[in-house]
């Protein structure tokens, strides 16, 4: 008898307008959170595709536009640094799938092969990229900076 009364009470509470509002509000919030995450993930995919394209074509001045302004304040690139990028031709850009690191961060590992235009030497580096989502600007920034081509191995 107590079980029947308890079941009746649960059905009655679940059918109350307040309980229904709480359930609907919870579902709506979950849906909005899912949409926001999908939008952020799509933005990261687009950002990685654009950045990778600029690096592949040797457009390092344009790729620099993806670097976190906070990074550039701390470690600005000199004219000599930018000139080094003009001395190479990218021959390969192999990227792994990005990984969410939580708290608006994502990482990606990319192998970049390039040819020194003066020596014709072929070199490669592993570029460990860290990306940060800026909620105010609604975009992703490259926290780790442009690839360090001085760390190349032959």
PDB file of C-alpha atoms in Angstrom, residues 14-154:
ATOM      1  CA  UNK A  14       6.147  14.720 -12.123  1.00  0.00           C
ATOM      2  CA  UNK A  15       2.960  15.944 -13.734  1.00  0.00           C
ATOM      3  CA  UNK A  16       2.932  19.227 -11.842  1.00  0.00           C
ATOM      4  CA  UNK A  17       3.614  22.342 -13.933  1.00  0.00           C
ATOM      5  CA  UNK A  18       6.657  23.257 -11.834  1.00  0.00           C
ATOM      6  CA  UNK A  19       8.283  19.844 -12.295  1.00  0.00           C
ATOM      7  CA  UNK A  20       7.570  19.977 -16.019  1.00  0.00           C
ATOM      8  CA  UNK A  21       9.196  23.433 -16.243  1.00  0.00           C
ATOM      9  CA  UNK A  22      12.284  22.160 -14.439  1.00  0.00           C
ATOM     10  CA  UNK A  23      12.612  19.200 -16.801  1.00  0.00           C
ATOM     11  CA  UNK A  24      12.118  21.392 -19.879  1.00  0.00           C
ATOM     12  CA  UNK A  25      14.568  23.992 -18.611  1.00  0.00           C
ATOM     13  CA  UNK A  26      17.163  21.287 -17.937  1.00  0.00           C
ATOM     14  CA  UNK A  27      16.715  19.878 -21.445  1.00  0.00           C
ATOM     15  CA  UNK A  28      16.942  23.354 -22.979  1.00  0.00           C
ATOM     16  CA  UNK A  29      20.158  24.147 -21.105  1.00  0.00           C
ATOM     17  CA  UNK A  30      21.684  20.834 -22.193  1.00  0.00           C
ATOM     18  CA  UNK A  31      20.727  21.550 -25.801  1.00  0.00           C
ATOM     19  CA  UNK A  32      22.218  25.051 -25.673  1.00  0.00           C
ATOM     20  CA  UNK A  33      25.447  23.769 -24.148  1.00  0.00           C
ATOM     21  CA  UNK A  34      25.687  21.127 -26.861  1.00  0.00           C
ATOM     22  CA  UNK A  35      25.130  23.732 -29.601  1.00  0.00           C
ATOM     23  CA  UNK A  36      27.780  26.026 -28.112  1.00  0.00           C
ATOM     24  CA  UNK A  37      30.309  23.175 -27.971  1.00  0.00           C
ATOM     25  CA  UNK A  38      29.533  22.174 -31.561  1.00  0.00           C
ATOM     26  CA  UNK A  39      29.954  25.776 -32.715  1.00  0.00           C
ATOM     27  CA  UNK A  40      33.290  26.024 -30.891  1.00  0.00           C
ATOM     28  CA  UNK A  41      34.486  22.708 -32.366  1.00  0.00           C
ATOM     29  CA  UNK A  42      33.481  23.801 -35.876  1.00  0.00           C
ATOM     30  CA  UNK A  43      35.345  27.073 -35.356  1.00  0.00           C
ATOM     31  CA  UNK A  44      38.453  25.120 -34.324  1.00  0.00           C
ATOM     32  CA  UNK A  45      38.198  22.889 -37.403  1.00  0.00           C
ATOM     33  CA  UNK A  46      37.939  25.974 -39.630  1.00  0.00           C
ATOM     34  CA  UNK A  47      40.831  27.680 -37.826  1.00  0.00           C
ATOM     35  CA  UNK A  48      43.118  24.642 -38.104  1.00  0.00           C
ATOM     36  CA  UNK A  49      42.257  24.233 -41.781  1.00  0.00           C
ATOM     37  CA  UNK A  50      43.019  27.903 -42.554  1.00  0.00           C
ATOM     38  CA  UNK A  51      46.196  28.002 -40.472  1.00  0.00           C
ATOM     39  CA  UNK A  52      47.446  24.753 -42.012  1.00  0.00           C
ATOM     40  CA  UNK A  53      46.778  26.099 -45.479  1.00  0.00           C
ATOM     41  CA  UNK A  54      48.817  29.243 -44.823  1.00  0.00           C
ATOM     42  CA  UNK A  55      51.735  27.220 -43.466  1.00  0.00           C
ATOM     43  CA  UNK A  56      51.564  24.739 -46.380  1.00  0.00           C
ATOM     44  CA  UNK A  57      51.827  27.595 -48.871  1.00  0.00           C
ATOM     45  CA  UNK A  58      54.571  29.343 -46.921  1.00  0.00           C
ATOM     46  CA  UNK A  59      52.355  32.309 -46.038  1.00  0.00           C
ATOM     47  CA  UNK A  60      53.884  32.790 -42.584  1.00  0.00           C
ATOM     48  CA  UNK A  61      52.918  36.474 -42.430  1.00  0.00           C
ATOM     49  CA  UNK A  62      49.266  35.392 -42.683  1.00  0.00           C
ATOM     50  CA  UNK A  63      49.808  32.459 -40.297  1.00  0.00           C
ATOM     51  CA  UNK A  64      51.154  34.977 -37.788  1.00  0.00           C
ATOM     52  CA  UNK A  65      47.609  36.370 -37.580  1.00  0.00           C
ATOM     53  CA  UNK A  66      46.583  33.180 -35.746  1.00  0.00           C
ATOM     54  CA  UNK A  67      49.179  33.579 -32.978  1.00  0.00           C
ATOM     55  CA  UNK A  68      47.793  34.629 -29.610  1.00  0.00           C
ATOM     56  CA  UNK A  69      48.393  38.371 -29.103  1.00  0.00           C
ATOM     57  CA  UNK A  70      49.416  37.588 -25.510  1.00  0.00           C
ATOM     58  CA  UNK A  71      52.178  35.366 -26.873  1.00  0.00           C
ATOM     59  CA  UNK A  72      53.361  38.086 -29.246  1.00  0.00           C
ATOM     60  CA  UNK A  73      53.520  40.587 -26.370  1.00  0.00           C
ATOM     61  CA  UNK A  74      55.814  38.285 -24.408  1.00  0.00           C
ATOM     62  CA  UNK A  75      57.836  36.925 -27.346  1.00  0.00           C
ATOM     63  CA  UNK A  76      57.500  39.158 -30.431  1.00  0.00           C
ATOM     64  CA  UNK A  77      58.935  37.913 -33.702  1.00  0.00           C
ATOM     65  CA  UNK A  78      61.775  39.991 -35.108  1.00  0.00           C
ATOM     66  CA  UNK A  79      62.402  40.766 -38.772  1.00  0.00           C
ATOM     67  CA  UNK A  80      65.206  38.177 -38.675  1.00  0.00           C
ATOM     68  CA  UNK A  81      62.759  35.545 -37.403  1.00  0.00           C
ATOM     69  CA  UNK A  82      60.330  36.310 -40.230  1.00  0.00           C
ATOM     70  CA  UNK A  83      63.171  36.266 -42.787  1.00  0.00           C
ATOM     71  CA  UNK A  84      63.982  32.681 -41.766  1.00  0.00           C
ATOM     72  CA  UNK A  85      60.526  31.611 -42.934  1.00  0.00           C
ATOM     73  CA  UNK A  86      61.233  33.182 -46.335  1.00  0.00           C
ATOM     74  CA  UNK A  87      64.228  30.851 -46.700  1.00  0.00           C
ATOM     75  CA  UNK A  88      62.147  27.673 -46.699  1.00  0.00           C
ATOM     76  CA  UNK A  89      59.546  25.977 -48.867  1.00  0.00           C
ATOM     77  CA  UNK A  90      57.135  23.686 -47.047  1.00  0.00           C
ATOM     78  CA  UNK A  91      57.126  20.226 -48.620  1.00  0.00           C
ATOM     79  CA  UNK A  92      54.792  18.446 -46.199  1.00  0.00           C
ATOM     80  CA  UNK A  93      52.290  19.244 -43.453  1.00  0.00           C
ATOM     81  CA  UNK A  94      50.924  16.128 -41.742  1.00  0.00           C
ATOM     82  CA  UNK A  95      48.540  16.832 -38.915  1.00  0.00           C
ATOM     83  CA  UNK A  96      47.025  14.587 -36.287  1.00  0.00           C
ATOM     84  CA  UNK A  97      43.468  15.013 -35.084  1.00  0.00           C
ATOM     85  CA  UNK A  98      43.139  17.737 -32.473  1.00  0.00           C
ATOM     86  CA  UNK A  99      42.535  16.809 -28.847  1.00  0.00           C
ATOM     87  CA  UNK A 100      40.485  18.778 -26.338  1.00  0.00           C
ATOM     88  CA  UNK A 101      42.564  19.666 -23.293  1.00  0.00           C
ATOM     89  CA  UNK A 102      39.600  21.154 -21.372  1.00  0.00           C
ATOM     90  CA  UNK A 103      39.075  24.760 -20.258  1.00  0.00           C
ATOM     91  CA  UNK A 104      38.907  26.069 -23.836  1.00  0.00           C
ATOM     92  CA  UNK A 105      42.222  24.507 -24.865  1.00  0.00           C
ATOM     93  CA  UNK A 106      42.985  22.096 -27.684  1.00  0.00           C
ATOM     94  CA  UNK A 107      46.224  20.560 -28.905  1.00  0.00           C
ATOM     95  CA  UNK A 108      47.412  19.211 -32.209  1.00  0.00           C
ATOM     96  CA  UNK A 109      50.667  17.624 -33.325  1.00  0.00           C
ATOM     97  CA  UNK A 110      51.890  18.401 -36.843  1.00  0.00           C
ATOM     98  CA  UNK A 111      54.937  17.149 -38.718  1.00  0.00           C
ATOM     99  CA  UNK A 112      56.257  19.794 -41.083  1.00  0.00           C
ATOM    100  CA  UNK A 113      58.823  18.986 -43.777  1.00  0.00           C
ATOM    101  CA  UNK A 114      60.552  21.821 -45.555  1.00  0.00           C
ATOM    102  CA  UNK A 115      63.378  22.582 -47.954  1.00  0.00           C
ATOM    103  CA  UNK A 116      65.944  25.312 -47.383  1.00  0.00           C
ATOM    104  CA  UNK A 117      65.902  27.277 -50.647  1.00  0.00           C
ATOM    105  CA  UNK A 118      69.627  28.125 -50.379  1.00  0.00           C
ATOM    106  CA  UNK A 119      71.055  24.705 -49.483  1.00  0.00           C
ATOM    107  CA  UNK A 120      68.276  22.463 -50.837  1.00  0.00           C
ATOM    108  CA  UNK A 121      68.529  20.520 -47.562  1.00  0.00           C
ATOM    109  CA  UNK A 122      65.346  18.757 -46.526  1.00  0.00           C
ATOM    110  CA  UNK A 123      64.448  19.042 -42.844  1.00  0.00           C
ATOM    111  CA  UNK A 124      61.461  18.334 -40.639  1.00  0.00           C
ATOM    112  CA  UNK A 125      60.090  19.365 -37.283  1.00  0.00           C
ATOM    113  CA  UNK A 126      57.345  18.197 -34.966  1.00  0.00           C
ATOM    114  CA  UNK A 127      55.155  21.192 -34.152  1.00  0.00           C
ATOM    115  CA  UNK A 128      53.219  20.693 -30.900  1.00  0.00           C
ATOM    116  CA  UNK A 129      50.463  23.256 -31.179  1.00  0.00           C
ATOM    117  CA  UNK A 130      48.294  24.482 -28.316  1.00  0.00           C
ATOM    118  CA  UNK A 131      45.180  26.456 -29.170  1.00  0.00           C
ATOM    119  CA  UNK A 132      43.096  28.639 -26.818  1.00  0.00           C
ATOM    120  CA  UNK A 133      39.483  29.677 -27.333  1.00  0.00           C
ATOM    121  CA  UNK A 134      38.823  33.358 -26.695  1.00  0.00           C
ATOM    122  CA  UNK A 135      35.203  33.681 -25.533  1.00  0.00           C
ATOM    123  CA  UNK A 136      35.142  37.452 -26.077  1.00  0.00           C
ATOM    124  CA  UNK A 137      36.546  37.368 -29.615  1.00  0.00           C
ATOM    125  CA  UNK A 138      34.812  34.028 -30.313  1.00  0.00           C
ATOM    126  CA  UNK A 139      37.885  32.623 -32.021  1.00  0.00           C
ATOM    127  CA  UNK A 140      40.844  30.293 -31.457  1.00  0.00           C
ATOM    128  CA  UNK A 141      44.404  31.556 -30.885  1.00  0.00           C
ATOM    129  CA  UNK A 142      47.659  29.639 -31.351  1.00  0.00           C
ATOM    130  CA  UNK A 143      49.329  29.843 -27.940  1.00  0.00           C
ATOM    131  CA  UNK A 144      52.582  28.140 -28.924  1.00  0.00           C
ATOM    132  CA  UNK A 145      53.510  30.508 -31.760  1.00  0.00           C
ATOM    133  CA  UNK A 146      54.709  29.779 -35.274  1.00  0.00           C
ATOM    134  CA  UNK A 147      56.664  26.551 -35.838  1.00  0.00           C
ATOM    135  CA  UNK A 148      60.272  26.665 -34.646  1.00  0.00           C
ATOM    136  CA  UNK A 149      62.123  25.840 -37.840  1.00  0.00           C
ATOM    137  CA  UNK A 150      65.483  26.287 -36.103  1.00  0.00           C
ATOM    138  CA  UNK A 151      64.803  23.031 -34.210  1.00  0.00           C
ATOM    139  CA  UNK A 152      64.747  21.039 -37.475  1.00  0.00           C
ATOM    140  CA  UNK A 153      66.288  17.640 -37.882  1.00  0.00           C
ATOM    141  CA  UNK A 154      67.690  16.373 -41.167  1.00  0.00           C
TER     142      UNK A 154
END
